[in-house]
Amino acid sequence: MDDPPASDTICACSTSRAASLRALVRISGPRTSHLARDLLDPPPEGRAVIRTRLRLKPASLPVLCASYPGPASFTGEDVLEIIMPGGPPLVDRVLDVLTSHPGVRLAQPGEFSARAFEHGRMTLRQAEALQMRIAARTAGELRAARRWQQEDAGRRFESWRDELAHLLALVEAEIDFADSEEVVAIERAELRARLESLQAQMEQWLGRAARAAPQDHPIVALVGAPNAGKSTLFNALLGRRRAVTSDQAGTTRDALLEPLDLRDCLGPTVTLADLPGLDEDLPTPERQRALDVIQQAQVLIHCDPLGRFGDLDRAPHPAPAATVIRVRTKADLPAPPTSGLSVCALDHWGIAPLRRALADAVAQGQAVGDVSIPMRAAQTGRLACEHLASAIGIIDDDPTLSDPAILASEMRAALDALGELSGHCTPDDVIGRIFAMFCLGK
């Protein structure tokens, strides 16, 4: 984002620009109290929420006003929020009146949050979490944002940073006393082991986050024993013949993935996966492919013609957090009563309730994004791991560390990346890119 004067008072509509019952106009900056006295009758005093009238010549508008004196406000400055009728022309009129005052201008995207960061009201990690919460499309993505904001993540990064800073100090101590051959601040084997441990912890964290990252389309997988009616149900849900069906078990040998639109049930588009039965006859490559899809699935449709549903818990590597919908397929055949849904894919009996159950399960977002992280953080974490790997390679190639300055430079680069990850020592251009992703009024 550009660098307009930080001394300006900024204003923006913080709610949708579409017509609505209410709109919220936010103001922040040194002239906020002056605007309140000039435009509100009566103006709020201190921290307060009052009913007042906004002067819009030749008339006035009844509004609800919330006042937050700085520094105990979101931005750390004096903040005023005006809740008013949501007509776009009326909102534009109010913004025009506000910006007609000297030193008052429209806010840029993310500028309110950027000021909160600049005044120490939030860390960069918390700002990213806020942006994730604004952009969240599912309950899982919202949980991911909340977890990223929690202090547990910050403590993890700080512990890694402290460990690496300590090791770097020991290596640099040897550089400072290079004239003395007897100075060995840390044994090479111990240094390598601690760097390797640090790298392993970071790679494990990055791996968990990547596996839990939200998909463009949540995956819904049909699972069950061979000949359980999965492919027939797959075709019925899609509304067309996509998978080959047969009475012979094992017809499906590979995973079939197709988009399934659930908008008629107020749900999103999902990726529907038809998987082979995980029996002993399934070749290893096809089996691994099916297991990979199961691991990424948000919802599993457990298909069983008899309604027993006992084999999924014993299946290897089930998706641990996926929502499981139990479906008795082939409901046209006699079977004992079951607690799951019953469908007959041949005549589409029970398909509509299953589609609604799918939309509800996906909306809950129980398996999506619980530990996902912002792309910037993932890239920075990978960069730190690469520098740590280079540092370990330097020790392997030169166990005596004849030139410890080369090792120190790689460790310093990894430490800088960790500093950016934890919100310390973040370059200005990175800060600008983060807040530019916000919408107006945030």
Coordinates of C-alpha atoms in Angstrom, one line a residue:
M1 CA 0.0 0.0 0.0
D2 CA 1.1 3.6 -0.5
D3 CA 2.3 5.7 2.4
P4 CA -0.2 8.6 2.9
P5 CA 0.3 10.9 5.9
A6 CA -0.2 8.9 9.2
S7 CA -1.4 12.2 10.8
D8 CA -4.5 12.2 8.6
T9 CA -7.9 11.3 10.1
I10 CA -9.4 8.5 8.0
C11 CA -13.0 7.3 7.5
A12 CA -14.7 4.5 5.6
C13 CA -17.8 2.4 5.5
S14 CA -16.9 -0.8 7.3
T15 CA -20.0 -2.7 6.2
S16 CA -21.0 -4.0 2.8
R17 CA -21.6 -1.3 0.1
A18 CA -24.8 -3.1 -0.9
A19 CA -28.2 -1.7 0.3
S20 CA -28.9 -3.0 3.8
L21 CA -30.8 -2.1 6.9
R22 CA -27.8 -0.6 8.7
A23 CA -24.3 0.6 7.7
L24 CA -21.3 1.4 9.9
V25 CA -19.1 4.4 9.2
R26 CA -15.7 4.3 11.1
I27 CA -13.5 7.3 11.8
S28 CA -10.0 7.2 13.3
G29 CA -7.4 9.8 13.8
P30 CA -6.5 13.1 15.6
R31 CA -9.5 15.1 14.3
T32 CA -12.0 12.5 15.4
S33 CA -13.2 14.4 18.5
H34 CA -13.4 17.6 16.4
L35 CA -15.6 15.9 13.9
A36 CA -17.8 14.6 16.7
R37 CA -18.3 18.1 18.1
D38 CA -18.9 19.6 14.7
L39 CA -21.3 17.0 13.3
L40 CA -23.1 15.2 16.2
D41 CA -25.8 16.7 18.3
P42 CA -25.1 15.9 21.1
P43 CA -21.5 14.6 20.7
P44 CA -20.4 11.6 22.8
E45 CA -18.2 12.2 25.9
G46 CA -15.4 9.7 26.6
R47 CA -16.1 6.1 26.0
A48 CA -19.8 5.9 25.3
V49 CA -22.6 4.6 23.0
I50 CA -25.3 7.2 22.5
R51 CA -28.3 8.0 20.3
T52 CA -27.6 11.3 18.6
R53 CA -28.3 13.2 15.4
L54 CA -25.8 13.6 12.5
R55 CA -25.9 17.1 11.0
L56 CA -26.4 16.8 7.2
K57 CA -27.5 20.2 6.0
P58 CA -30.3 21.1 5.6
A59 CA -31.5 18.3 7.8
S60 CA -30.1 15.9 10.4
L61 CA -30.1 12.1 10.6
P62 CA -30.8 10.0 13.7
V63 CA -27.9 7.6 14.3
L64 CA -26.3 5.5 17.0
C65 CA -22.7 6.5 17.8
A66 CA -20.0 4.6 19.6
S67 CA -16.9 6.6 20.8
Y68 CA -13.6 5.0 21.8
P69 CA -10.9 7.4 23.0
G70 CA -7.3 6.4 22.2
P71 CA -5.1 4.7 23.1
A72 CA -7.6 2.2 24.4
S73 CA -9.2 1.7 21.0
F74 CA -8.8 -0.7 18.1
T75 CA -6.4 1.5 16.2
G76 CA -4.8 3.1 19.3
E77 CA -6.2 6.5 18.1
D78 CA -9.5 8.2 18.9
V79 CA -12.2 6.2 17.1
L80 CA -15.8 7.0 16.3
E81 CA -18.3 4.6 14.8
I82 CA -21.6 5.8 13.3
I83 CA -24.4 3.3 12.9
M84 CA -26.9 4.6 10.4
P85 CA -29.4 3.5 7.7
G86 CA -27.7 1.5 5.0
G87 CA -28.7 3.2 1.8
P88 CA -25.5 3.6 -0.4
P89 CA -26.4 7.1 -1.5
L90 CA -26.8 8.2 2.1
V91 CA -23.5 6.5 3.2
D92 CA -21.7 8.3 0.3
R93 CA -23.3 11.6 1.5
V94 CA -22.0 11.1 5.0
L95 CA -18.5 10.2 3.7
D96 CA -18.5 13.3 1.5
V97 CA -19.4 15.5 4.5
L98 CA -16.6 13.9 6.6
T99 CA -13.9 14.3 3.9
S100 CA -14.9 17.9 3.3
H101 CA -13.1 18.7 6.6
P102 CA -9.4 19.5 6.5
G103 CA -7.1 16.6 7.3
V104 CA -9.8 14.0 6.8
R105 CA -9.7 11.5 3.9
L106 CA -11.0 8.1 2.9
A107 CA -9.1 5.2 4.3
Q108 CA -7.2 2.8 2.1
P109 CA -7.7 -1.0 2.3
G110 CA -6.6 -2.3 5.6
E111 CA -5.5 1.1 6.9
F112 CA -7.5 0.8 10.2
S113 CA -5.8 -2.5 11.0
A114 CA -2.4 -1.1 9.8
R115 CA -2.7 1.7 12.3
A116 CA -3.6 -0.8 15.1
F117 CA -0.3 -2.6 14.2
E118 CA 1.7 0.6 14.1
H119 CA 0.4 1.6 17.5
G120 CA 1.1 -1.8 19.1
R121 CA -2.6 -2.8 19.4
M122 CA -2.0 -6.0 17.5
T123 CA 0.9 -8.1 16.2
L124 CA 1.4 -8.9 12.6
R125 CA 0.3 -12.5 13.2
Q126 CA -2.9 -11.2 14.8
A127 CA -3.4 -8.9 11.8
E128 CA -3.1 -11.9 9.5
A129 CA -5.6 -13.8 11.6
L130 CA -8.0 -10.9 11.3
Q131 CA -7.7 -11.0 7.6
M132 CA -8.3 -14.8 7.6
R133 CA -11.4 -14.3 9.7
I134 CA -12.8 -11.7 7.3
A135 CA -12.1 -14.0 4.3
A136 CA -13.3 -17.3 6.1
R137 CA -15.9 -19.2 4.1
T138 CA -16.5 -22.1 6.5
A139 CA -16.5 -22.8 10.2
G140 CA -13.2 -24.7 9.8
E141 CA -11.5 -21.7 8.2
L142 CA -12.8 -19.5 11.0
R143 CA -11.3 -21.9 13.6
A144 CA -8.0 -21.8 11.6
A145 CA -8.0 -18.0 11.9
R146 CA -8.7 -18.1 15.6
R147 CA -5.9 -20.6 16.2
W148 CA -3.4 -18.5 14.2
Q149 CA -4.4 -15.6 16.5
Q150 CA -3.9 -17.5 19.7
E151 CA -0.7 -17.0 21.7
D152 CA 0.3 -20.7 21.4
A153 CA 1.4 -20.1 17.9
G154 CA 3.4 -17.1 19.0
R155 CA 5.1 -19.0 21.8
R156 CA 6.1 -21.7 19.4
F157 CA 7.8 -19.3 17.0
E158 CA 9.5 -17.4 19.9
S159 CA 10.9 -20.6 21.3
W160 CA 12.4 -21.5 17.9
R161 CA 13.8 -18.0 17.5
D162 CA 15.3 -18.0 21.0
E163 CA 17.0 -21.4 20.4
L164 CA 18.4 -20.3 17.0
A165 CA 19.6 -17.0 18.4
H166 CA 21.4 -18.8 21.3
L167 CA 23.1 -21.1 18.8
L168 CA 24.1 -18.2 16.5
A169 CA 25.6 -16.4 19.5
L170 CA 27.8 -19.3 20.3
V171 CA 29.0 -19.6 16.7
E172 CA 29.6 -15.8 16.5
A173 CA 31.5 -16.0 19.7
E174 CA 34.0 -18.3 18.0
I175 CA 34.4 -15.7 15.2
D176 CA 35.1 -13.0 17.8
F177 CA 37.8 -15.2 19.3
A178 CA 39.1 -16.6 16.1
D179 CA 42.7 -15.8 17.2
S180 CA 42.4 -18.3 20.0
E181 CA 42.3 -21.9 18.8
E182 CA 41.2 -23.1 22.2
V183 CA 37.8 -21.4 22.0
V184 CA 35.0 -23.9 21.0
A185 CA 31.8 -22.4 22.3
I186 CA 29.7 -25.5 21.3
E187 CA 30.7 -28.9 20.0
R188 CA 30.0 -29.5 16.4
A189 CA 28.0 -32.7 17.0
E190 CA 25.8 -30.9 19.5
L191 CA 25.3 -27.9 17.2
R192 CA 24.3 -30.1 14.3
A193 CA 21.9 -32.1 16.4
R194 CA 20.2 -29.0 17.8
L195 CA 19.9 -27.4 14.3
E196 CA 18.5 -30.7 12.9
S197 CA 16.0 -30.9 15.8
L198 CA 14.9 -27.3 15.1
Q199 CA 14.5 -28.0 11.4
A200 CA 12.5 -31.2 12.1
Q201 CA 10.1 -29.3 14.4
M202 CA 9.5 -26.6 11.7
E203 CA 9.0 -29.1 8.9
Q204 CA 6.5 -31.1 11.0
W205 CA 4.6 -27.9 11.7
L206 CA 4.6 -27.0 8.0
G207 CA 3.5 -30.5 7.0
R208 CA 0.6 -30.5 9.4
A209 CA -0.5 -27.1 8.1
A210 CA -0.3 -28.2 4.5
R211 CA -2.3 -31.3 5.1
A212 CA -5.0 -29.3 6.8
A213 CA -5.1 -26.4 4.4
P214 CA -8.5 -25.6 3.0
Q215 CA -9.2 -27.0 -0.4
D216 CA -10.7 -24.9 -3.3
H217 CA -13.5 -27.4 -3.2
P218 CA -14.0 -29.6 -0.1
I219 CA -13.6 -33.3 -0.8
V220 CA -16.4 -35.7 -0.2
A221 CA -15.3 -39.3 -0.5
L222 CA -17.5 -42.4 -1.0
V223 CA -15.9 -45.2 1.1
G224 CA -16.9 -48.8 1.9
A225 CA -16.3 -52.4 1.0
P226 CA -16.1 -53.5 -2.6
N227 CA -19.5 -53.8 -4.3
A228 CA -21.1 -51.6 -1.6
G229 CA -22.9 -49.5 -4.3
K230 CA -20.5 -46.6 -4.2
S231 CA -20.2 -46.1 -7.9
T232 CA -24.0 -46.3 -8.5
L233 CA -24.4 -43.7 -5.7
F234 CA -21.7 -41.6 -7.3
N235 CA -23.6 -41.5 -10.6
A236 CA -26.9 -40.7 -8.8
L237 CA -25.4 -37.8 -6.9
L238 CA -23.9 -36.4 -10.1
G239 CA -27.1 -36.9 -12.1
R240 CA -25.2 -38.7 -14.9
R241 CA -23.3 -41.8 -15.7
R242 CA -19.7 -41.1 -14.9
A243 CA -18.5 -44.3 -13.2
V244 CA -18.7 -47.8 -14.6
T245 CA -21.0 -50.0 -12.4
S246 CA -21.2 -53.8 -12.2
D247 CA -22.4 -56.5 -9.9
Q248 CA -18.9 -57.9 -9.9
A249 CA -16.9 -56.6 -6.9
G250 CA -13.7 -54.6 -7.6
T251 CA -14.9 -52.9 -10.8
T252 CA -13.7 -49.5 -9.5
R253 CA -9.9 -49.6 -9.3
D254 CA -8.9 -45.9 -9.2
A255 CA -10.3 -42.8 -7.6
L256 CA -12.7 -40.8 -9.7
L257 CA -13.1 -37.1 -8.8
E258 CA -15.9 -34.9 -10.1
P259 CA -17.4 -31.5 -9.0
L260 CA -20.8 -31.7 -7.3
D261 CA -22.9 -28.6 -7.0
L262 CA -24.9 -28.4 -3.8
R263 CA -26.3 -24.9 -4.2
D264 CA -29.8 -26.2 -4.4
C265 CA -29.3 -27.2 -0.7
L266 CA -27.6 -23.9 0.2
G267 CA -24.2 -25.6 0.1
P268 CA -21.0 -25.1 -1.9
T269 CA -19.5 -27.0 -4.8
V270 CA -17.6 -30.0 -3.6
T271 CA -15.3 -32.5 -5.1
L272 CA -17.1 -35.9 -5.0
A273 CA -14.7 -38.9 -5.0
D274 CA -15.6 -42.4 -5.9
L275 CA -13.0 -44.7 -4.4
P276 CA -12.3 -48.4 -4.7
G277 CA -13.0 -50.7 -1.8
L278 CA -9.8 -51.1 0.3
D279 CA -9.6 -54.8 0.3
E280 CA -6.5 -57.0 0.1
D281 CA -6.7 -57.5 -3.7
L282 CA -6.3 -53.8 -4.4
P283 CA -2.9 -53.0 -5.9
T284 CA -0.6 -50.8 -3.8
P285 CA -0.6 -47.7 -6.1
E286 CA -4.4 -47.6 -6.3
R287 CA -4.7 -48.3 -2.6
Q288 CA -2.3 -45.4 -1.7
R289 CA -4.2 -43.1 -4.1
A290 CA -7.4 -43.9 -2.3
L291 CA -5.9 -43.4 1.1
D292 CA -4.5 -40.0 0.0
V293 CA -8.0 -38.9 -1.0
I294 CA -9.4 -40.1 2.3
Q295 CA -6.8 -38.1 4.2
Q296 CA -7.8 -34.9 2.4
A297 CA -11.6 -35.5 2.7
Q298 CA -13.8 -33.3 4.7
V299 CA -16.7 -35.7 4.6
L300 CA -16.8 -39.4 4.2
I301 CA -19.9 -41.2 2.9
H302 CA -19.7 -44.6 4.4
C303 CA -21.6 -47.0 2.1
D304 CA -22.9 -50.3 3.4
P305 CA -25.9 -52.2 1.8
L306 CA -26.6 -54.0 5.1
G307 CA -26.3 -50.9 7.3
R308 CA -23.8 -52.4 9.7
F309 CA -21.0 -49.7 9.2
G310 CA -18.5 -51.7 11.2
D311 CA -15.5 -51.8 8.9
L312 CA -14.7 -48.1 8.5
D313 CA -13.2 -47.8 12.0
R314 CA -10.9 -50.7 11.1
A315 CA -9.9 -49.2 7.8
P316 CA -6.2 -48.2 7.6
H317 CA -5.5 -44.5 7.9
P318 CA -9.1 -43.1 8.0
A319 CA -9.4 -39.3 7.9
P320 CA -9.3 -38.6 11.7
A321 CA -11.3 -35.4 11.7
A322 CA -13.7 -36.0 8.7
T323 CA -17.4 -36.0 9.2
V324 CA -18.8 -39.4 8.5
I325 CA -22.3 -39.8 7.0
R326 CA -23.5 -43.4 7.2
V327 CA -25.6 -44.5 4.2
R328 CA -27.4 -47.8 3.7
T329 CA -27.1 -48.2 0.0
K330 CA -29.4 -50.6 -2.1
A331 CA -32.3 -49.7 0.1
D332 CA -34.6 -51.6 -2.3
L333 CA -33.2 -54.8 -0.8
P334 CA -34.3 -56.2 2.6
A335 CA -32.0 -55.4 5.5
P336 CA -32.3 -54.8 9.3
P337 CA -33.2 -51.2 10.5
T338 CA -30.2 -48.8 10.5
S339 CA -29.4 -45.5 12.2
G340 CA -28.0 -44.0 9.0
L341 CA -29.6 -42.6 5.9
S342 CA -31.1 -45.1 3.4
V343 CA -30.9 -44.5 -0.4
C344 CA -31.7 -46.4 -3.6
A345 CA -29.5 -44.9 -6.3
L346 CA -31.4 -46.8 -9.0
D347 CA -34.6 -44.7 -8.6
H348 CA -33.0 -41.8 -6.6
W349 CA -35.0 -42.6 -3.5
G350 CA -33.3 -40.8 -0.6
I351 CA -30.9 -38.8 -2.7
A352 CA -32.4 -35.5 -1.8
P353 CA -32.0 -36.0 2.0
L354 CA -28.4 -37.2 1.4
R355 CA -27.6 -34.0 -0.6
R356 CA -28.9 -31.9 2.3
A357 CA -26.9 -33.8 4.8
L358 CA -23.8 -33.3 2.6
A359 CA -24.4 -29.5 2.5
D360 CA -24.8 -29.4 6.2
A361 CA -21.7 -31.4 6.9
V362 CA -19.5 -29.3 4.6
A363 CA -20.9 -26.1 6.1
Q364 CA -19.8 -27.3 9.5
G365 CA -16.2 -27.4 8.2
Q366 CA -15.1 -29.9 10.8
A367 CA -12.0 -31.0 9.0
V368 CA -11.0 -28.0 7.0
G369 CA -8.2 -25.6 8.0
D370 CA -7.9 -26.3 11.7
V371 CA -4.2 -25.7 11.6
S372 CA -3.9 -23.9 8.3
I373 CA -1.6 -20.9 8.1
P374 CA -1.3 -17.8 5.9
M375 CA 0.6 -18.3 2.7
R376 CA 3.2 -15.7 3.7
A377 CA 3.9 -17.6 6.9
A378 CA 4.2 -20.9 5.1
Q379 CA 6.7 -19.4 2.6
T380 CA 8.7 -17.8 5.4
G381 CA 8.8 -21.0 7.3
R382 CA 10.0 -23.0 4.3
L383 CA 12.7 -20.3 3.8
A384 CA 13.9 -20.7 7.4
C385 CA 14.0 -24.5 6.9
E386 CA 16.1 -24.1 3.7
H387 CA 18.6 -22.0 5.5
L388 CA 18.8 -24.5 8.4
A389 CA 19.3 -27.3 5.9
S390 CA 22.2 -25.3 4.3
A391 CA 23.7 -24.7 7.8
I392 CA 23.6 -28.4 8.5
G393 CA 25.2 -29.2 5.2
I394 CA 28.0 -26.7 5.9
I395 CA 28.8 -28.6 9.2
D396 CA 28.7 -32.0 7.3
D397 CA 31.1 -30.7 4.6
D398 CA 33.5 -29.0 7.1
P399 CA 33.2 -30.6 10.6
T400 CA 36.1 -28.4 11.9
L401 CA 34.3 -25.2 10.8
S402 CA 37.4 -23.7 9.4
D403 CA 35.3 -20.6 8.4
P404 CA 32.4 -20.3 10.9
A405 CA 31.4 -17.0 9.3
I406 CA 29.8 -19.0 6.4
L407 CA 27.7 -21.0 8.9
A408 CA 26.8 -17.9 10.8
S409 CA 25.5 -16.2 7.7
E410 CA 23.1 -19.1 7.0
M411 CA 22.0 -19.2 10.6
R412 CA 21.4 -15.4 10.5
A413 CA 19.3 -15.8 7.4
A414 CA 17.2 -18.5 9.1
L415 CA 16.9 -16.3 12.2
D416 CA 15.7 -13.4 10.1
A417 CA 13.0 -15.6 8.6
L418 CA 11.9 -16.7 12.0
G419 CA 11.8 -13.1 13.2
E420 CA 9.5 -12.3 10.3
L421 CA 7.4 -15.4 11.1
S422 CA 6.9 -14.3 14.8
G423 CA 6.2 -10.7 13.8
H424 CA 9.6 -9.3 14.6
C425 CA 11.9 -7.6 12.1
T426 CA 9.3 -7.7 9.4
P427 CA 10.3 -5.8 6.2
D428 CA 8.1 -2.8 5.4
D429 CA 7.2 -4.2 2.0
V430 CA 5.9 -7.4 3.6
I431 CA 3.8 -5.3 6.0
G432 CA 2.4 -3.3 3.1
R433 CA 1.4 -6.5 1.2
I434 CA -0.4 -8.0 4.2
F435 CA -2.6 -4.9 4.9
A436 CA -3.3 -4.4 1.2
M437 CA -5.2 -7.7 1.3
F438 CA -7.8 -6.2 3.7
C439 CA -11.0 -4.7 2.4
L440 CA -12.0 -1.0 2.9
G441 CA -13.1 -0.1 6.4
K442 CA -11.0 -2.8 8.1

